[in-house]
mmCIF file of C-alpha atoms in Angstrom:
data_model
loop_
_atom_site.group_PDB
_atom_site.id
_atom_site.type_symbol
_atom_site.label_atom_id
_atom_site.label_comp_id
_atom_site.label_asym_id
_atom_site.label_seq_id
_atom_site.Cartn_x
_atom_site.Cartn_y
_atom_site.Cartn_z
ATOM 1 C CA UNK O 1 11.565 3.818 -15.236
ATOM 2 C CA UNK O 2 10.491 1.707 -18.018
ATOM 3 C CA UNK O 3 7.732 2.678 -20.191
ATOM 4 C CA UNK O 4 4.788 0.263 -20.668
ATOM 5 C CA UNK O 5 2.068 -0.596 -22.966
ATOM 6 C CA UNK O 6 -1.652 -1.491 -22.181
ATOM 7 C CA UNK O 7 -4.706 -1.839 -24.292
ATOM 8 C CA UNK O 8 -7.240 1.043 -23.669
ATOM 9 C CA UNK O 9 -9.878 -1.297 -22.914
ATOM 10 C CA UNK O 10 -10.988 -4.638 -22.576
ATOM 11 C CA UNK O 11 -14.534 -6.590 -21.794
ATOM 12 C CA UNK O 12 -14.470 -9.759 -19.635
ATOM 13 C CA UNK O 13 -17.847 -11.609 -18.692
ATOM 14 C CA UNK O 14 -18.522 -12.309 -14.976
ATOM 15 C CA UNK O 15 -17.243 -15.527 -13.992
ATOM 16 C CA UNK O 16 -14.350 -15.969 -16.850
ATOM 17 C CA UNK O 17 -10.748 -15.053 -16.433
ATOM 18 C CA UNK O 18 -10.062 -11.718 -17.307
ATOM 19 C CA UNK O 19 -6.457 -11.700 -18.511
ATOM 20 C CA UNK O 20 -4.860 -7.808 -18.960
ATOM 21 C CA UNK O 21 -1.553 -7.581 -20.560
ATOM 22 C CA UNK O 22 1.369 -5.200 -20.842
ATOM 23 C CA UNK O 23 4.505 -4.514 -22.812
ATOM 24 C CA UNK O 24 7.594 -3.154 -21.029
ATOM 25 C CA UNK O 25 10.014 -3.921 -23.785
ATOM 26 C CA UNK O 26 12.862 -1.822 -21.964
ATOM 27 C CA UNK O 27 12.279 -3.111 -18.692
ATOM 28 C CA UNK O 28 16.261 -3.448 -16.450
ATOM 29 C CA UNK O 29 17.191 -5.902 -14.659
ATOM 30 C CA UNK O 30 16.290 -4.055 -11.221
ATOM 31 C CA UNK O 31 12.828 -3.327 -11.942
ATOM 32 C CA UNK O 32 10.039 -5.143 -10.754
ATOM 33 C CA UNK O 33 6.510 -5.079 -12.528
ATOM 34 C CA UNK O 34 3.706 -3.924 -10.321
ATOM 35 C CA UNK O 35 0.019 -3.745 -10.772
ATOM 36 C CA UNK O 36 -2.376 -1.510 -9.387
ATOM 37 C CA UNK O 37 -6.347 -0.678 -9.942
ATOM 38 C CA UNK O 38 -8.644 2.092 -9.219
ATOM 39 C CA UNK O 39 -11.990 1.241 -9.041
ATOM 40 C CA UNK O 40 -13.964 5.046 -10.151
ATOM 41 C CA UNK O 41 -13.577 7.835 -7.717
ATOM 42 C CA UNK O 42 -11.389 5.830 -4.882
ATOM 43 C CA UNK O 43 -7.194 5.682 -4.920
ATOM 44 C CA UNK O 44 -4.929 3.308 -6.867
ATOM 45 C CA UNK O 45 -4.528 -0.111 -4.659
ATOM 46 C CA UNK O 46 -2.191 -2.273 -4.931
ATOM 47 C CA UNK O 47 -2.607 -6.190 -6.799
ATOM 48 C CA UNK O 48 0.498 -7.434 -7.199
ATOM 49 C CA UNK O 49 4.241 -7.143 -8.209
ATOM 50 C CA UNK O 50 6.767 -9.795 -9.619
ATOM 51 C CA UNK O 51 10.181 -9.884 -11.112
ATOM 52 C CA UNK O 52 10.614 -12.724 -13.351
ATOM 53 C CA UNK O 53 8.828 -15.734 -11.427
ATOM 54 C CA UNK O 54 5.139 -16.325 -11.701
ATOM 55 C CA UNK O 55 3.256 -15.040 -8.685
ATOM 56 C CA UNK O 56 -0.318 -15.058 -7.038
ATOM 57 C CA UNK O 57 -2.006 -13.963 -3.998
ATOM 58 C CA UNK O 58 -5.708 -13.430 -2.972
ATOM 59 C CA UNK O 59 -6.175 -11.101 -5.405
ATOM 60 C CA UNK O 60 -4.813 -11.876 -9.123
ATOM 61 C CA UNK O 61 -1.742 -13.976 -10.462
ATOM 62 C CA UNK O 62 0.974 -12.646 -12.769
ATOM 63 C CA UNK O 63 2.417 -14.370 -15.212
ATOM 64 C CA UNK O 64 5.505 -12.644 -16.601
ATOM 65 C CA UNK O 65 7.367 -14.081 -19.942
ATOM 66 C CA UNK O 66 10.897 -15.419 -19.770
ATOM 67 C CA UNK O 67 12.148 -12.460 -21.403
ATOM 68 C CA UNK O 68 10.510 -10.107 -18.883
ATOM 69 C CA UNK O 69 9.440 -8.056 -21.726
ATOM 70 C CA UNK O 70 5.635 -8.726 -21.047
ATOM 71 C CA UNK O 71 3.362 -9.892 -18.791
ATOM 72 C CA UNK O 72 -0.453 -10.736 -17.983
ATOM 73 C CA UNK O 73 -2.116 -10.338 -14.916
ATOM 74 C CA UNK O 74 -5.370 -12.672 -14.248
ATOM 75 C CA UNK O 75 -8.153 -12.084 -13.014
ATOM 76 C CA UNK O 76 -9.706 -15.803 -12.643
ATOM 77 C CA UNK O 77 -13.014 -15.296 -11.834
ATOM 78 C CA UNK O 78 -14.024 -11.472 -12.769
ATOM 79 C CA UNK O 79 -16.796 -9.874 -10.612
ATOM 80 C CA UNK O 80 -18.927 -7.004 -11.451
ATOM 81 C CA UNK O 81 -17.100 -5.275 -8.391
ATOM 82 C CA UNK O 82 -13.265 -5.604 -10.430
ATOM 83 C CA UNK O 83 -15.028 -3.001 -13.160
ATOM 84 C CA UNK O 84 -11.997 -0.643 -12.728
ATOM 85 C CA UNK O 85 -8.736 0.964 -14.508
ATOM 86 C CA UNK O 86 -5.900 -1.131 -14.277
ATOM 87 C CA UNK O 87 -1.817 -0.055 -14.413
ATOM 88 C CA UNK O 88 0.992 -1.861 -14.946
ATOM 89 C CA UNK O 89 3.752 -0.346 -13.872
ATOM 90 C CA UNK O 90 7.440 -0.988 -13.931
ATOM 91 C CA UNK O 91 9.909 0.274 -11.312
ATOM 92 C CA UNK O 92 12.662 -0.734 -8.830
ATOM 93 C CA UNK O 93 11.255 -2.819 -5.509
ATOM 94 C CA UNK O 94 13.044 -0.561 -2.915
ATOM 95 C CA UNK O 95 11.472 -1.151 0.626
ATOM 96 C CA UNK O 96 10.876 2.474 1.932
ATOM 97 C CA UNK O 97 12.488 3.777 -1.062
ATOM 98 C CA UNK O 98 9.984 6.607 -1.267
ATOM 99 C CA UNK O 99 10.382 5.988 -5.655
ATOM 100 C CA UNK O 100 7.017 7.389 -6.439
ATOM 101 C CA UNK O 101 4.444 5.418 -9.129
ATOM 102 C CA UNK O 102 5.152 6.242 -12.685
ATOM 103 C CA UNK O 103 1.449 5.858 -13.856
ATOM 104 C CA UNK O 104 1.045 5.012 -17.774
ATOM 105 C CA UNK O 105 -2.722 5.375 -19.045
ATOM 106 C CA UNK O 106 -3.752 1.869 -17.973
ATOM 107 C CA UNK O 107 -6.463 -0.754 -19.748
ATOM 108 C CA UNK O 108 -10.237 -0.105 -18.386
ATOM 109 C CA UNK O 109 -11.477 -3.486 -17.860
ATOM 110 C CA UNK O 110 -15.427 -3.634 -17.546
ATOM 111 C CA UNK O 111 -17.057 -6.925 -15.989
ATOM 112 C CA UNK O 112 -20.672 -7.536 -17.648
ATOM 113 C CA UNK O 113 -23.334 -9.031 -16.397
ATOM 114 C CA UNK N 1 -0.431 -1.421 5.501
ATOM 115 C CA UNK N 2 -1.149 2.339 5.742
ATOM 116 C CA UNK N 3 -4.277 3.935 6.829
ATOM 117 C CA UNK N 4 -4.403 7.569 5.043
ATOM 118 C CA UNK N 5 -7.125 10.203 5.049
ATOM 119 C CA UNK N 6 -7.402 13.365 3.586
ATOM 120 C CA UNK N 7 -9.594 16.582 4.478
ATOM 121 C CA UNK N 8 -11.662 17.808 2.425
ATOM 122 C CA UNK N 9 -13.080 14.989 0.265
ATOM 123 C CA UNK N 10 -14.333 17.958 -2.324
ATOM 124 C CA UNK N 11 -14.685 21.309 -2.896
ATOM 125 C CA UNK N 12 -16.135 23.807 -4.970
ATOM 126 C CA UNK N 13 -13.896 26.857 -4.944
ATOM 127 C CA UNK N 14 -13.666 30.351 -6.810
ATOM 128 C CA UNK N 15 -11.124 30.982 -9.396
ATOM 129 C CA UNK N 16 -8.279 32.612 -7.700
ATOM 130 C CA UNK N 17 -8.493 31.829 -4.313
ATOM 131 C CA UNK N 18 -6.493 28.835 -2.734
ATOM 132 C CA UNK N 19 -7.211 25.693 -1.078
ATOM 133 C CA UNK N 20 -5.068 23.506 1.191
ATOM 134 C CA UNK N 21 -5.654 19.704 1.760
ATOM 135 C CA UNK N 22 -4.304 18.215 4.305
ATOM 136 C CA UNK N 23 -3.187 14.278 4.321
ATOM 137 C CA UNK N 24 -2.702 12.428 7.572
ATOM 138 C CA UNK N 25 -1.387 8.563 8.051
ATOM 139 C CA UNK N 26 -1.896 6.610 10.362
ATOM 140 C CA UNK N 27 1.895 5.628 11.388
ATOM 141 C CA UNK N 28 5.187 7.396 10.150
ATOM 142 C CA UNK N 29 6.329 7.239 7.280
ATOM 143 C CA UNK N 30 9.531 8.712 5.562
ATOM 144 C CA UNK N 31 8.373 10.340 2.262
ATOM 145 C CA UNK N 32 4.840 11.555 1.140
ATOM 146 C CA UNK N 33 4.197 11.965 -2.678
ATOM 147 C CA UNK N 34 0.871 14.098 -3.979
ATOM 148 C CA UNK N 35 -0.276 13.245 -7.358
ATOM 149 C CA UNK N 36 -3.004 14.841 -9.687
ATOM 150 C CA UNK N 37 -5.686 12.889 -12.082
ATOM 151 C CA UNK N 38 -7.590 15.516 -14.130
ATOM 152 C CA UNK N 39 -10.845 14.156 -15.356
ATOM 153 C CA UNK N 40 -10.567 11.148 -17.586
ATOM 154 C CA UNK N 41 -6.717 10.980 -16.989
ATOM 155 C CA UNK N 42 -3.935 9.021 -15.175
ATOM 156 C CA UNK N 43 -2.327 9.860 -12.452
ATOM 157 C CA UNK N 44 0.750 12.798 -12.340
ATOM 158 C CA UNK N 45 3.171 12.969 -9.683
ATOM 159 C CA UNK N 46 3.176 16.242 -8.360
ATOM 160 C CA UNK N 47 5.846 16.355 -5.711
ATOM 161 C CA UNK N 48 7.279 14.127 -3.342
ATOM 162 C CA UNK N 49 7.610 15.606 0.349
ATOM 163 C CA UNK N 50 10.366 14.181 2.728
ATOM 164 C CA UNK N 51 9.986 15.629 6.599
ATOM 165 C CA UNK N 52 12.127 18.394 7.909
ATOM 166 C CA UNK N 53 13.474 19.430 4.184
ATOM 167 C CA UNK N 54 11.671 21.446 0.757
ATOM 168 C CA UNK N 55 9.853 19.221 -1.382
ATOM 169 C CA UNK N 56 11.011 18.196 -4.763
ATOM 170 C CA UNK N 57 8.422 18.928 -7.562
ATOM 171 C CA UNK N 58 8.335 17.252 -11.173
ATOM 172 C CA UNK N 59 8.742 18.797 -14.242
ATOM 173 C CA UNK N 60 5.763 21.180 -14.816
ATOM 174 C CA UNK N 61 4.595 21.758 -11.187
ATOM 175 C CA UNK N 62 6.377 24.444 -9.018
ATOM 176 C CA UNK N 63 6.274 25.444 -5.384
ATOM 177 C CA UNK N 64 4.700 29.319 -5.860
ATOM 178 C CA UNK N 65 1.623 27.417 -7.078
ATOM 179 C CA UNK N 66 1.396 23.887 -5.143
ATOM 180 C CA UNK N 67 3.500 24.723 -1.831
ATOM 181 C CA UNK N 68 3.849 21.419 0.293
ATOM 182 C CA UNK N 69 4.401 21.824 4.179
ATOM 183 C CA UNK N 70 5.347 18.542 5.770
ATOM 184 C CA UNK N 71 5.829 19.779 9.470
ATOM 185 C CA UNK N 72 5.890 15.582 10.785
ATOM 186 C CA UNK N 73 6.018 12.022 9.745
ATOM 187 C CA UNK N 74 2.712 11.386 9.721
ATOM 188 C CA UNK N 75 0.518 14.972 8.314
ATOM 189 C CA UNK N 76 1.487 16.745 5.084
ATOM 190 C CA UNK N 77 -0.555 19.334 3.057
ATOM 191 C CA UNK N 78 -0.835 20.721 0.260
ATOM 192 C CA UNK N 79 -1.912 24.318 -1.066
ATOM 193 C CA UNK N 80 -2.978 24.882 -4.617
ATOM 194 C CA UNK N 81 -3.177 28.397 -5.323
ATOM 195 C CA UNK N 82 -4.298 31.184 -7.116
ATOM 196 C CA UNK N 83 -7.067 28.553 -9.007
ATOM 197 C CA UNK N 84 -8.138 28.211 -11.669
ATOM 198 C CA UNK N 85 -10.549 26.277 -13.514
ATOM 199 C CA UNK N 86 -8.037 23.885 -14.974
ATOM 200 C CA UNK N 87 -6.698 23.039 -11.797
ATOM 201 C CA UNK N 88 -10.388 21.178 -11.080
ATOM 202 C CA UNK N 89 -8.798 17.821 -10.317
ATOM 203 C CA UNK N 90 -8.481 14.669 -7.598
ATOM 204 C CA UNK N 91 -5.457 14.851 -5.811
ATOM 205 C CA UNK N 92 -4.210 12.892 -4.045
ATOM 206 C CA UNK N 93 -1.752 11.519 -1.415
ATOM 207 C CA UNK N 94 0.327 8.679 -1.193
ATOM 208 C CA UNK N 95 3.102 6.821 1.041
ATOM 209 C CA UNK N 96 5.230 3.666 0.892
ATOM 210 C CA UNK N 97 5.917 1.159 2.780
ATOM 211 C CA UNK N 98 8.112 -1.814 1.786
ATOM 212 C CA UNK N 99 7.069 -3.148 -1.456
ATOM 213 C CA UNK N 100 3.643 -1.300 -1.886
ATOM 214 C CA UNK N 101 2.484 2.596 -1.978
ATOM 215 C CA UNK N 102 -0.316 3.482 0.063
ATOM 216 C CA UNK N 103 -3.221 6.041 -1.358
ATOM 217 C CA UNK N 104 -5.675 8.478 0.104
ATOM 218 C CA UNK N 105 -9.442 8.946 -0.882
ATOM 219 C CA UNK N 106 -8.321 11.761 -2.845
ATOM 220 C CA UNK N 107 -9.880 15.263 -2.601
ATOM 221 C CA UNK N 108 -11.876 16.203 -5.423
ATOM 222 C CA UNK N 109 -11.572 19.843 -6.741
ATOM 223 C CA UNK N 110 -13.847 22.129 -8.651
ATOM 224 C CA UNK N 111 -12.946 25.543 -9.494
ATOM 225 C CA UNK N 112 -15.556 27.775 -10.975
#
């Protein structure tokens, strides 16, 4: 899989976009980009995943450059409650594949009051 | 989705005995994958654990310390013997299911 590149850390105020990004330079033309969280002491959960289009659900958007060599997911209105680690990931979208999660150190993103 | 719980949630065990956690979902699922996040790290894939054959481990992890038993498609567990104090660690279990992978609670490990 496709290594990425995240910041270590980043600050967002509550109420304002929080916008993470990632480099996956070598990302393939099969591989999707995936982002997951874990809030402290519960299991990664899923966000969202995209391949080259622009997507948003409930939960975030993605925005991924035409290139597909980076991408920022957004937060648009950060609560004190999305204080967590976040990973981008990179891997192939295989339904019941079984490919496991090829977790990179991820960007802690704290909300503040 | 996938409902999956794991037993114990922590434990505080002596150096060189062994503990096995056990991971149940709620539904079947083909493969089960076990991961490890020592304190103030990421996540490592420990093994992934298909039903009714061995598990395949990763680089760095082999079966005579972290055997896997996955006896159905819906329970796995995992031992982690022999401890030591740098195997105090979360692990934990995950699945997947179409485009998204599922994760336990985790079981939190402390060996003294």
């Amino acid at each position: 899989d496709a290594k990425t590149t995240q910041p270590p850390s980043m600050d967002c105020a509550e109420g304002r976009a929080a916008n993470l990004p990632c480099n996956h330079s070598t990302i393939s033309g099969n591989e999707y980009v995936y982002w997951y969280r874990q809030i402290h002491s519960q299991g990664p959960q899923y966000i969202i995943h995209g391949l080259k289009n622009n997507e948003t659900n409930e939960m975030a958007s993605l925005i991924i450059t035409e290139d597909r060599k980076s991408s920022t997911l957004i937060l648009p209105h950060a609560t004190l409650r999305d204080t967590a680690v976040y990973y981008c990931i990179v891997r192939p979208l295989n339904s019941n594949s079984g490919y496991a999660l090829n977790f990179g150190k991820g960007t802690s993103l704290l909300v503040t009051p | 989705s996938a409902v999956i719980s794991q037993k114990p949630s922590r434990d505080i065990c002596q150096r060189g005995t062994s503990l096995t956690i056990q991971c149940q979902v709620d539904s079947q699922v083909t493969m089960m994958f076990w991961y490890r996040q020592q304190p103030g790290q990421s996540l490592t894939l420990i093994a992934t654990a298909n039903q009714g054959s061995e598990a395949t481990y990763e680089s760095g992890f082999v079966i005579d310390k972290f055997p896997i038993s996955r006896p159905n498609l819906t329970f796995s567990t995992l031992t982690v013997s022999n401890m030591s104090p740098e195997d105090s660690s979360i692990y934990l279990c995950s699945v997947s299911r179409a485009y998204e992978q599922y994760f336990g609670p985790g079981t939190r490990l402390t060996v003294t």
